[in-house]
Coordinates of C-alpha atoms in Angstrom, one line a residue:
Chain A
X35 CA 135.4 192.7 57.8
X36 CA 134.9 196.4 58.4
X37 CA 133.7 197.0 54.9
X38 CA 135.0 199.7 52.5
X39 CA 136.7 202.4 54.4
X40 CA 137.0 205.9 53.2
X41 CA 138.8 208.9 54.6
X42 CA 138.3 211.6 55.4
X43 CA 134.6 211.6 56.0
X44 CA 134.4 215.4 55.5
X45 CA 136.7 217.7 53.7
X46 CA 136.5 221.5 53.3
X47 CA 139.1 223.1 51.2
X48 CA 139.7 226.3 49.4
X49 CA 139.5 226.6 45.7
X50 CA 142.8 225.9 44.0
X51 CA 144.0 223.5 46.7
X52 CA 144.8 219.8 46.1
X53 CA 142.4 217.3 47.6
X54 CA 143.2 213.6 48.1
X55 CA 140.5 211.1 49.0
X56 CA 141.4 207.7 50.2
X57 CA 139.8 204.2 50.0
X58 CA 140.5 200.8 51.5
X59 CA 138.4 198.2 49.7
X60 CA 137.1 195.0 51.2
X61 CA 139.9 192.4 51.4
X62 CA 139.8 190.0 48.5
X63 CA 137.7 192.2 46.2
X64 CA 139.2 192.6 42.8
X65 CA 137.2 195.6 41.6
X66 CA 137.3 199.1 43.0
X67 CA 135.0 201.9 41.8
X68 CA 135.0 205.7 42.5
X69 CA 131.6 207.4 42.2
X70 CA 130.5 211.0 42.6
X71 CA 127.1 211.9 43.9
X72 CA 125.4 215.3 43.4
X73 CA 121.8 216.3 43.5
X74 CA 122.0 217.4 39.8
X75 CA 123.7 214.4 38.3
X76 CA 123.0 211.6 40.7
X77 CA 125.5 208.8 41.1
X78 CA 128.2 209.0 38.4
X79 CA 131.0 206.4 37.9
X80 CA 134.3 208.2 37.6
X81 CA 136.7 205.3 37.2
X82 CA 137.1 201.7 38.1
X83 CA 140.0 199.3 38.7
X84 CA 140.3 195.6 38.2
X85 CA 143.3 194.0 40.0
X86 CA 144.7 197.4 40.6
X87 CA 144.6 198.3 36.9
X88 CA 142.4 201.2 35.7
X89 CA 139.9 199.7 33.2
X90 CA 137.6 202.6 32.4
X91 CA 138.3 206.3 33.3
X92 CA 135.9 207.8 30.8
X93 CA 133.8 209.2 33.7
X94 CA 136.7 211.3 35.0
X95 CA 135.4 214.8 34.4
X96 CA 138.7 216.6 33.7
X97 CA 142.4 216.3 33.8
X98 CA 142.2 217.8 37.3
X99 CA 141.0 214.5 38.5
X100 CA 143.4 211.5 38.8
X101 CA 143.1 208.1 40.6
X102 CA 145.6 205.5 41.5
X103 CA 145.6 202.1 43.0
X104 CA 149.2 201.2 44.1
X105 CA 148.1 197.9 45.7
X106 CA 145.1 195.8 46.3
X107 CA 144.2 197.5 49.6
X108 CA 144.5 201.1 48.8
X109 CA 143.3 203.7 46.3
X110 CA 143.3 207.5 46.0
X111 CA 141.3 210.0 44.1
X112 CA 143.1 213.3 43.7
X113 CA 141.7 216.7 42.5
X114 CA 144.3 219.3 41.7
X115 CA 143.4 222.1 41.6
X116 CA 140.0 221.9 43.2
X117 CA 137.0 224.1 42.2
X118 CA 133.7 224.8 43.9
X119 CA 131.8 222.7 41.3
X120 CA 133.7 219.7 42.5
X121 CA 131.7 219.8 45.8
X122 CA 129.9 216.5 46.1
X123 CA 129.9 213.2 48.0
X124 CA 132.6 210.9 46.7
X125 CA 131.9 207.2 47.2
X126 CA 134.4 204.3 46.8
X127 CA 132.9 200.9 46.3
X128 CA 134.5 197.4 45.9
X129 CA 133.2 194.2 44.4
X130 CA 134.3 190.6 44.3
X131 CA 132.9 189.9 40.8
X132 CA 132.4 193.4 39.5
X133 CA 128.6 193.1 39.9
X134 CA 127.6 193.5 43.5
X135 CA 129.1 196.7 44.7
X136 CA 129.6 197.5 48.3
X137 CA 130.0 201.2 49.1
X138 CA 132.0 203.0 51.6
X139 CA 130.6 205.8 53.9
X140 CA 131.6 208.4 51.4
X141 CA 133.6 211.6 51.6
X142 CA 131.6 214.9 51.6
X143 CA 133.8 217.4 49.8
X144 CA 133.1 221.1 50.0
X145 CA 135.3 223.5 48.0
X146 CA 134.8 227.1 48.9
Chain B
X117 CA 126.6 203.5 26.6
X118 CA 123.9 202.3 28.9
X119 CA 121.1 204.7 29.9
X120 CA 118.8 203.9 32.9
X121 CA 115.7 205.8 33.5
X122 CA 113.8 205.6 36.8
X123 CA 110.3 206.6 37.8
X124 CA 108.8 208.1 39.8
X125 CA 111.3 210.6 41.3
X126 CA 109.2 210.8 44.4
X127 CA 106.6 208.5 45.9
X128 CA 104.5 208.8 49.0
X129 CA 102.5 205.9 50.4
X130 CA 100.6 205.1 53.6
X131 CA 102.2 202.7 56.0
X132 CA 101.1 199.2 55.1
X133 CA 100.5 200.0 51.4
X134 CA 102.7 198.7 48.6
X135 CA 105.2 200.8 46.6
X136 CA 106.4 200.1 43.1
X137 CA 109.4 201.8 41.4
X138 CA 110.1 201.2 37.7
X139 CA 113.3 201.4 35.7
X140 CA 114.0 201.0 32.0
X141 CA 117.4 200.4 30.4
X142 CA 118.7 200.8 26.9
X143 CA 121.4 198.2 26.3
X144 CA 120.1 194.7 25.7
X145 CA 123.6 193.4 26.8
X146 CA 122.9 194.4 30.4
X147 CA 122.6 191.3 32.5
X148 CA 122.6 192.3 36.1
X149 CA 120.2 194.6 37.8
X150 CA 120.7 195.6 41.5
X151 CA 118.6 197.9 43.7
X152 CA 120.2 200.1 46.3
X153 CA 118.6 201.9 49.3
X154 CA 120.2 205.1 50.5
X155 CA 119.1 206.6 53.8
X156 CA 119.7 210.3 54.4
X157 CA 123.4 210.9 54.8
X158 CA 124.4 207.3 54.5
X159 CA 125.9 205.0 51.8
X160 CA 123.9 203.2 49.2
X161 CA 123.3 199.7 50.3
X162 CA 122.4 196.7 48.1
X163 CA 119.0 195.4 49.0
X164 CA 118.2 193.0 46.2
X165 CA 119.4 192.1 42.7
X166 CA 118.3 190.1 39.7
X167 CA 120.2 188.5 36.8
X168 CA 119.0 188.3 33.3
X169 CA 118.3 184.6 33.4
X170 CA 115.6 185.1 36.1
X171 CA 112.2 186.9 35.7
X172 CA 111.4 187.5 39.4
X173 CA 113.1 187.4 42.7
X174 CA 111.7 187.8 46.2
X175 CA 113.2 188.5 49.6
X176 CA 110.6 188.9 52.4
X177 CA 108.7 192.2 51.7
X178 CA 110.8 193.1 48.7
X179 CA 110.6 191.7 45.1
X180 CA 112.1 192.6 41.8
X181 CA 110.7 191.7 38.4
X182 CA 112.6 191.8 35.1
X183 CA 111.2 191.9 31.6
X184 CA 114.1 191.5 29.2
X185 CA 112.0 191.9 26.1
X186 CA 110.7 195.3 27.1
X187 CA 114.0 196.2 28.9
X188 CA 112.4 197.2 32.1
X189 CA 112.6 196.0 35.7
X190 CA 110.7 197.0 38.9
X191 CA 111.1 197.0 42.6
X192 CA 108.0 196.1 44.7
X193 CA 107.8 196.7 48.4
X194 CA 104.8 195.3 50.2
X195 CA 103.5 196.2 53.7
X196 CA 105.6 199.3 53.8
X197 CA 106.9 200.6 57.1
X198 CA 108.3 204.1 58.0
X199 CA 111.8 202.7 58.0
X200 CA 111.4 201.9 54.3
X201 CA 111.6 205.7 53.7
X202 CA 114.8 206.4 51.8
X203 CA 116.1 207.0 48.3
X204 CA 116.0 203.9 46.1
X205 CA 118.3 203.5 43.1
X206 CA 118.1 201.0 40.3
X207 CA 121.1 200.1 38.3
X208 CA 122.0 198.1 35.2
X209 CA 125.3 196.3 34.6
X210 CA 127.0 194.9 31.6
X211 CA 129.6 192.2 32.3
X212 CA 132.1 191.3 29.6
X213 CA 135.5 189.9 30.4
X214 CA 137.0 192.2 33.0
X215 CA 134.8 195.1 31.9
X216 CA 132.1 196.3 34.2
X217 CA 129.7 199.2 33.8
X218 CA 127.2 199.8 36.6
X219 CA 124.9 202.6 35.5
X220 CA 122.5 204.0 38.0
X221 CA 119.0 205.5 37.7
X222 CA 118.3 208.9 39.0
X223 CA 116.7 207.7 42.2
X224 CA 113.2 207.6 43.8
X225 CA 112.6 209.3 47.1
X226 CA 110.1 207.0 48.9
X227 CA 108.2 208.4 51.9
X228 CA 106.1 206.1 54.0
X229 CA 103.6 208.1 56.0
X230 CA 102.6 206.7 59.4

């Protein structure tokens, strides 16, 4: 298995533009997590899914952020409109049991 | 919700010495405690974990201890090597039904000096 796959690896966009981050979890994993990492706030859980259903989205910072999981092998995190303070590394992670989380390589987002 | 505090934020040790990183958690319902290592520019990777029914776990040069009464757990690295240099994160998780909450500590930058 190739592990959790995220795309793109790097994204630079202008303020106000829509940004879509993509994630393919490890096959067979029932849990999918989206995290944001910044120097100031560390690793923050944004939202997680169990069997494609969003369970807890209390970490989503604002209505500008939305996440979907249309099937077991794909999830997206969308920011619309993007702002400079959204600049961070966004990690997707998946888990078989919900405990051990395996992270993707991350997407480094820069909003200018 | 759960709150995880991690200390120290930075740690420098001489190669061959031991390193200890400590974390405390607030929610007594937490029952799973993983440790992640993140090298510069890379993803966090699980290096060891411990569940609440165990007090200590060891894997070669790495060990983790858990004190449920005091609500703290620690990572011990012995015979440190330069390749151990990285940021280490502790985390605490509550598992209840389909609910999962993995809360991370703020991280410790470990530098092993050759």
